[in-house]
């Protein structure tokens, strides 16, 4: 259980090109026409960071219903095998689940919002969490698991360093009620000094061990494996904003959303299909 607006031009892109947005009060601009090949990044190794749900795959009603298609898997592997390109999947899913659903070689896999990760060599790294946090997550699971099991459209997911309450399939009233109770229970632990934080996603609210996030994972992988690389981060959710903000002025940040929203990302693509179009361009040097 719980272990302790408008298109940019096609000029050559460099790190300095992306010092554009100073806060999350700005809307991103379309990214689909901003590169036309890997040649847009002369002299730079590239480290591509990708969220999973909503970025590499479409959001599903149940997290267990999501898998990567063969074609998309082949695109990721081709990108990871391109000279000068590193690829990492950065997700809130637990590491083992993420690897199972993608099953592509030569990638970095980051699970649980940065609390665990695996390199292409297969070596797994996991960070332990504070005992009080582990106990709080276990207590929250015990408190809500039986009730949510009896509720239509509500799923409580144990994510080791987090507890995710999914309500995408529930009625609006049921979702509002159980979410309110969940947040109240989390707040009680926070008021007692337990280092829990709340994350909000698309039809999900999480109680998570504080202290690490996706931005930390990105910074760690860059510094350890490719300190000179140009980072490109694709993500669709609020949990990706920490990475967007961390890479401001030093990388390319792309929100995946049908309708752009205020964000720390500088650019946007509409959906996973558009993401793969960009990834395929990065595979080719000409």
XYZ file of N, CA, C and O in Angstrom, residues 43-145:
412
model
N 22.603 21.835 -33.578
C 23.589 21.879 -32.513
C 23.066 21.538 -31.136
O 23.818 21.536 -30.170
N 21.780 21.267 -30.994
C 21.195 20.967 -29.689
C 20.747 19.514 -29.629
O 19.955 19.075 -30.460
N 21.203 18.762 -28.618
C 20.445 17.549 -28.310
C 19.079 17.991 -27.783
O 18.934 19.106 -27.270
N 18.095 17.147 -27.927
C 16.725 17.487 -27.530
C 16.235 16.456 -26.521
O 16.412 15.255 -26.713
N 15.645 16.925 -25.430
C 15.045 16.019 -24.442
C 13.538 16.278 -24.463
O 13.071 17.341 -24.061
N 12.792 15.308 -24.961
C 11.345 15.427 -25.107
C 10.669 14.803 -23.893
O 10.857 13.617 -23.604
N 9.884 15.591 -23.177
C 9.124 15.132 -22.017
C 7.640 15.126 -22.379
O 7.123 16.125 -22.891
N 6.964 14.020 -22.099
C 5.569 13.869 -22.496
C 4.733 13.341 -21.342
O 5.060 12.305 -20.745
N 3.670 14.041 -21.026
C 2.654 13.485 -20.141
C 1.988 12.331 -20.891
O 2.134 12.198 -22.110
N 1.245 11.502 -20.183
C 0.607 10.344 -20.824
C -0.870 10.602 -21.115
O -1.245 10.899 -22.245
N -1.721 10.536 -20.087
C -3.161 10.696 -20.292
C -3.479 12.110 -20.778
O -3.118 13.096 -20.137
N -4.156 12.196 -21.910
C -4.537 13.493 -22.464
C -3.480 14.093 -23.370
O -3.751 15.084 -24.057
N -2.284 13.500 -23.390
C -1.192 14.012 -24.224
C -0.762 12.978 -25.250
O -0.759 13.241 -26.454
N -0.400 11.779 -24.784
C -0.052 10.688 -25.699
C -1.243 9.818 -26.038
O -1.246 9.131 -27.063
N -2.227 9.822 -25.173
C -3.470 9.081 -25.403
C -4.646 9.956 -24.987
O -4.510 10.839 -24.156
N -5.789 9.675 -25.576
C -6.992 10.414 -25.217
C -7.458 10.012 -23.818
O -7.258 8.874 -23.387
N -8.072 10.944 -23.122
C -8.635 10.662 -21.800
C -9.746 9.628 -21.921
O -10.598 9.712 -22.815
N -9.725 8.626 -21.036
C -10.759 7.592 -21.029
C -11.588 7.719 -19.762
O -11.164 8.318 -18.772
N -12.784 7.153 -19.798
C -13.670 7.231 -18.637
C -13.068 6.510 -17.435
O -13.225 6.931 -16.299
N -12.365 5.421 -17.691
C -11.666 4.679 -16.637
C -10.168 4.662 -16.938
O -9.777 4.362 -18.072
N -9.319 4.947 -15.975
C -7.868 4.908 -16.218
C -7.391 3.556 -16.735
O -6.425 3.481 -17.503
N -8.072 2.481 -16.338
C -7.662 1.138 -16.754
C -7.985 0.839 -18.210
O -7.541 -0.180 -18.754
N -8.744 1.706 -18.878
C -9.134 1.467 -20.268
C -8.140 2.042 -21.276
O -8.381 1.972 -22.480
N -7.053 2.619 -20.805
C -6.125 3.326 -21.685
C -4.922 2.451 -22.029
O -4.262 1.906 -21.143
N -4.663 2.345 -23.338
C -3.452 1.685 -23.822
C -2.930 2.448 -25.026
O -3.684 3.119 -25.737
N -1.634 2.311 -25.261
C -1.001 2.946 -26.402
C -1.149 2.038 -27.624
O -0.884 0.835 -27.548
N -1.559 2.607 -28.752
C -1.684 1.818 -29.970
C -0.307 1.414 -30.490
O 0.714 2.026 -30.144
N -0.267 0.402 -31.337
C 1.000 -0.058 -31.901
C 1.680 1.053 -32.696
O 2.895 1.254 -32.583
N 0.920 1.787 -33.481
C 1.487 2.855 -34.295
C 2.109 3.941 -33.426
O 3.211 4.440 -33.714
N 1.411 4.317 -32.359
C 1.934 5.359 -31.481
C 3.160 4.864 -30.718
O 4.112 5.624 -30.503
N 3.150 3.622 -30.310
C 4.314 3.040 -29.652
C 5.520 3.070 -30.587
O 6.641 3.422 -30.176
N 5.308 2.724 -31.844
C 6.405 2.737 -32.815
C 6.954 4.147 -33.011
O 8.168 4.330 -33.172
N 6.074 5.144 -32.998
C 6.534 6.529 -33.129
C 7.417 6.929 -31.953
O 8.458 7.583 -32.124
N 7.021 6.542 -30.737
C 7.827 6.861 -29.559
C 9.187 6.174 -29.615
O 10.220 6.781 -29.298
N 9.202 4.903 -30.016
C 10.468 4.179 -30.080
C 11.371 4.749 -31.168
O 12.590 4.859 -30.980
N 10.781 5.138 -32.304
C 11.582 5.742 -33.370
C 12.196 7.054 -32.905
O 13.359 7.368 -33.197
N 11.429 7.828 -32.152
C 11.944 9.090 -31.628
C 13.070 8.840 -30.640
O 14.119 9.496 -30.680
N 12.877 7.878 -29.737
C 13.893 7.573 -28.733
C 15.174 7.027 -29.360
O 16.250 7.148 -28.768
N 15.071 6.450 -30.541
C 16.238 5.909 -31.237
C 16.873 6.904 -32.196
O 17.823 6.570 -32.914
N 16.358 8.130 -32.231
C 16.918 9.174 -33.077
C 18.140 9.779 -32.399
O 18.097 10.117 -31.213
N 19.214 9.922 -33.144
C 20.436 10.484 -32.579
C 20.188 11.883 -32.023
O 19.545 12.709 -32.665
N 20.681 12.130 -30.820
C 20.543 13.449 -30.219
C 19.205 13.715 -29.577
O 18.912 14.844 -29.186
N 18.369 12.674 -29.427
C 17.044 12.847 -28.838
C 16.882 11.908 -27.645
O 17.148 10.708 -27.746
N 16.459 12.454 -26.519
C 16.084 11.687 -25.337
C 14.574 11.821 -25.167
O 14.010 12.874 -25.462
N 13.915 10.782 -24.660
C 12.465 10.814 -24.497
C 12.092 10.311 -23.105
O 12.548 9.244 -22.673
N 11.258 11.070 -22.407
C 10.767 10.670 -21.086
C 9.258 10.828 -21.036
O 8.718 11.827 -21.513
N 8.589 9.838 -20.460
C 7.157 9.925 -20.182
C 7.013 10.305 -18.718
O 7.541 9.616 -17.836
N 6.324 11.406 -18.457
C 6.218 11.947 -17.096
C 4.738 11.956 -16.705
O 3.954 12.735 -17.237
N 4.367 11.099 -15.772
C 2.946 10.868 -15.498
C 2.650 10.818 -14.013
O 3.537 10.595 -13.180
N 1.377 11.007 -13.691
C 0.914 10.792 -12.331
C 0.605 9.334 -12.064
O 0.406 8.944 -10.904
N 0.553 8.517 -13.097
C 0.327 7.087 -12.895
C 1.510 6.467 -12.160
O 2.636 6.955 -12.260
N 1.258 5.365 -11.471
C 2.356 4.659 -10.836
C 3.251 4.077 -11.925
O 2.807 3.783 -13.043
N 4.517 3.919 -11.606
C 5.505 3.536 -12.602
C 5.175 2.218 -13.291
O 5.243 2.118 -14.529
N 4.842 1.193 -12.525
C 4.582 -0.116 -13.128
C 3.403 -0.066 -14.090
O 3.426 -0.692 -15.157
N 2.366 0.675 -13.725
C 1.197 0.804 -14.592
C 1.566 1.547 -15.875
O 1.158 1.161 -16.975
N 2.352 2.609 -15.745
C 2.769 3.395 -16.906
C 3.582 2.546 -17.872
O 3.329 2.555 -19.095
N 4.550 1.807 -17.359
C 5.377 0.946 -18.218
C 4.531 -0.110 -18.914
O 4.744 -0.409 -20.100
N 3.572 -0.665 -18.201
C 2.709 -1.706 -18.764
C 1.885 -1.177 -19.930
O 1.707 -1.862 -20.943
N 1.390 0.044 -19.803
C 0.495 0.590 -20.825
C 1.234 1.150 -22.038
O 0.638 1.319 -23.105
N 2.509 1.446 -21.897
C 3.284 1.970 -23.026
C 4.190 0.888 -23.613
O 4.193 0.650 -24.818
N 4.968 0.255 -22.760
C 5.812 -0.881 -23.158
C 6.714 -0.568 -24.346
O 6.929 -1.404 -25.223
N 7.234 0.654 -24.405
C 8.171 1.043 -25.453
C 9.580 1.047 -24.896
O 9.806 1.394 -23.734
N 10.553 0.669 -25.734
C 11.939 0.565 -25.295
C 12.673 1.899 -25.394
O 12.257 2.808 -26.120
N 13.760 2.000 -24.644
C 14.692 3.134 -24.692
C 14.101 4.454 -24.204
O 14.587 5.527 -24.570
N 13.070 4.380 -23.383
C 12.473 5.591 -22.827
C 12.833 5.720 -21.347
O 13.132 4.740 -20.670
N 12.750 6.937 -20.853
C 12.709 7.186 -19.422
C 11.238 7.189 -19.010
O 10.416 7.825 -19.680
N 10.917 6.495 -17.936
C 9.559 6.484 -17.416
C 9.562 7.140 -16.037
O 10.306 6.711 -15.146
N 8.757 8.167 -15.864
C 8.623 8.844 -14.578
C 7.190 8.658 -14.094
O 6.237 9.074 -14.766
N 7.015 8.026 -12.953
C 5.685 7.790 -12.411
C 5.438 8.560 -11.133
O 6.353 9.147 -10.542
N 4.179 8.577 -10.715
C 3.780 9.185 -9.434
C 4.262 10.619 -9.290
O 4.736 11.032 -8.234
N 4.137 11.396 -10.376
C 4.499 12.820 -10.360
C 5.953 13.051 -9.953
O 6.291 14.077 -9.362
N 6.827 12.099 -10.264
C 8.244 12.288 -9.996
C 8.793 11.526 -8.809
O 10.007 11.552 -8.571
N 7.964 10.802 -8.089
C 8.434 10.068 -6.919
C 9.135 8.764 -7.296
O 9.818 8.160 -6.464
N 8.956 8.296 -8.520
C 9.621 7.074 -8.963
C 9.924 7.187 -10.451
O 9.185 7.832 -11.199
N 11.029 6.584 -10.886
C 11.363 6.650 -12.298
C 12.288 5.498 -12.679
O 12.913 4.870 -11.827
N 12.337 5.233 -13.991
C 13.188 4.180 -14.536
C 13.857 4.692 -15.795
O 13.212 5.327 -16.642
N 15.158 4.419 -15.941
C 15.881 4.808 -17.134
C 15.829 3.733 -18.197
O 15.335 2.623 -17.957
N 16.351 4.021 -19.380
C 16.387 3.021 -20.460
C 17.160 1.758 -20.076
O 16.959 0.705 -20.676
N 18.041 1.859 -19.073
C 18.798 0.685 -18.628
C 17.984 -0.251 -17.760
O 18.460 -1.327 -17.367
N 16.738 0.144 -17.427
C 15.863 -0.714 -16.641
C 16.013 -0.559 -15.147
O 15.285 -1.202 -14.369
N 16.923 0.284 -14.696
C 17.128 0.488 -13.263
C 16.017 1.384 -12.706
O 15.772 2.473 -13.228
N 15.353 0.924 -11.662
C 14.225 1.638 -11.073
C 14.674 2.401 -9.833
O 15.416 1.876 -8.996
N 14.226 3.647 -9.715
C 14.547 4.497 -8.573
C 13.233 4.924 -7.909
O 12.339 5.425 -8.591
N 13.142 4.745 -6.609
C 11.941 5.156 -5.875
C 12.347 5.947 -4.636
O 13.287 5.576 -3.936
N 11.608 7.013 -4.377
C 11.859 7.849 -3.207
C 10.847 7.485 -2.127
O 9.647 7.388 -2.397
N 11.326 7.284 -0.916
C 10.419 6.988 0.184
C 9.721 8.250 0.680
O 10.238 9.356 0.525
N 8.543 8.080 1.234
C 7.798 9.224 1.748
C 7.778 9.198 3.270
O 8.020 8.163 3.900
N 7.484 10.333 3.861
C 7.439 10.487 5.308
C 6.419 9.527 5.923
O 5.348 9.287 5.350
N 6.752 8.981 7.086
C 5.864 8.014 7.743
C 4.489 8.591 8.015
O 3.476 7.918 7.815
N 4.410 9.838 8.462
C 3.115 10.449 8.762
C 2.276 10.598 7.500
O 1.049 10.445 7.536
N 2.929 10.864 6.394
C 2.205 10.987 5.124
C 1.672 9.624 4.699
O 0.506 9.492 4.278
N 2.515 8.593 4.806
C 2.075 7.242 4.451
C 0.884 6.816 5.302
O -0.087 6.221 4.803
N 0.938 7.113 6.602
C -0.168 6.756 7.493
C -1.435 7.522 7.126
O -2.544 6.964 7.152
N -1.294 8.797 6.789
C -2.459 9.602 6.416
C -3.100 9.069 5.141
O -4.337 8.974 5.049
N -2.296 8.717 4.162
C -2.835 8.170 2.915
C -3.542 6.842 3.165
O -4.605 6.574 2.597
N -2.945 6.014 4.028
C -3.592 4.747 4.361
C -4.924 4.982 5.069
O -5.932 4.316 4.766
N -4.950 5.933 5.987
C -6.194 6.232 6.697
C -7.265 6.773 5.753
O -8.451 6.437 5.878
N -6.843 7.628 4.815
C -7.797 8.151 3.837
C -8.355 7.024 2.966
O -9.548 6.998 2.660
N -7.495 6.104 2.602
C -7.955 4.958 1.805
C -8.963 4.132 2.604
O -10.035 3.760 2.093
N -8.640 3.852 3.852
C -9.556 3.077 4.690
C -10.886 3.814 4.869
O -11.955 3.189 4.916
N -10.817 5.129 4.979
C -12.013 5.934 5.217
C -12.935 5.971 4.000
O -14.166 5.945 4.149
N -12.361 6.009 2.809
C -13.181 6.235 1.609
C -13.351 5.016 0.704
O -14.241 5.020 -0.155
N -12.553 3.984 0.864
C -12.584 2.882 -0.092
C -13.920 2.127 -0.082
O -14.478 1.819 -1.151
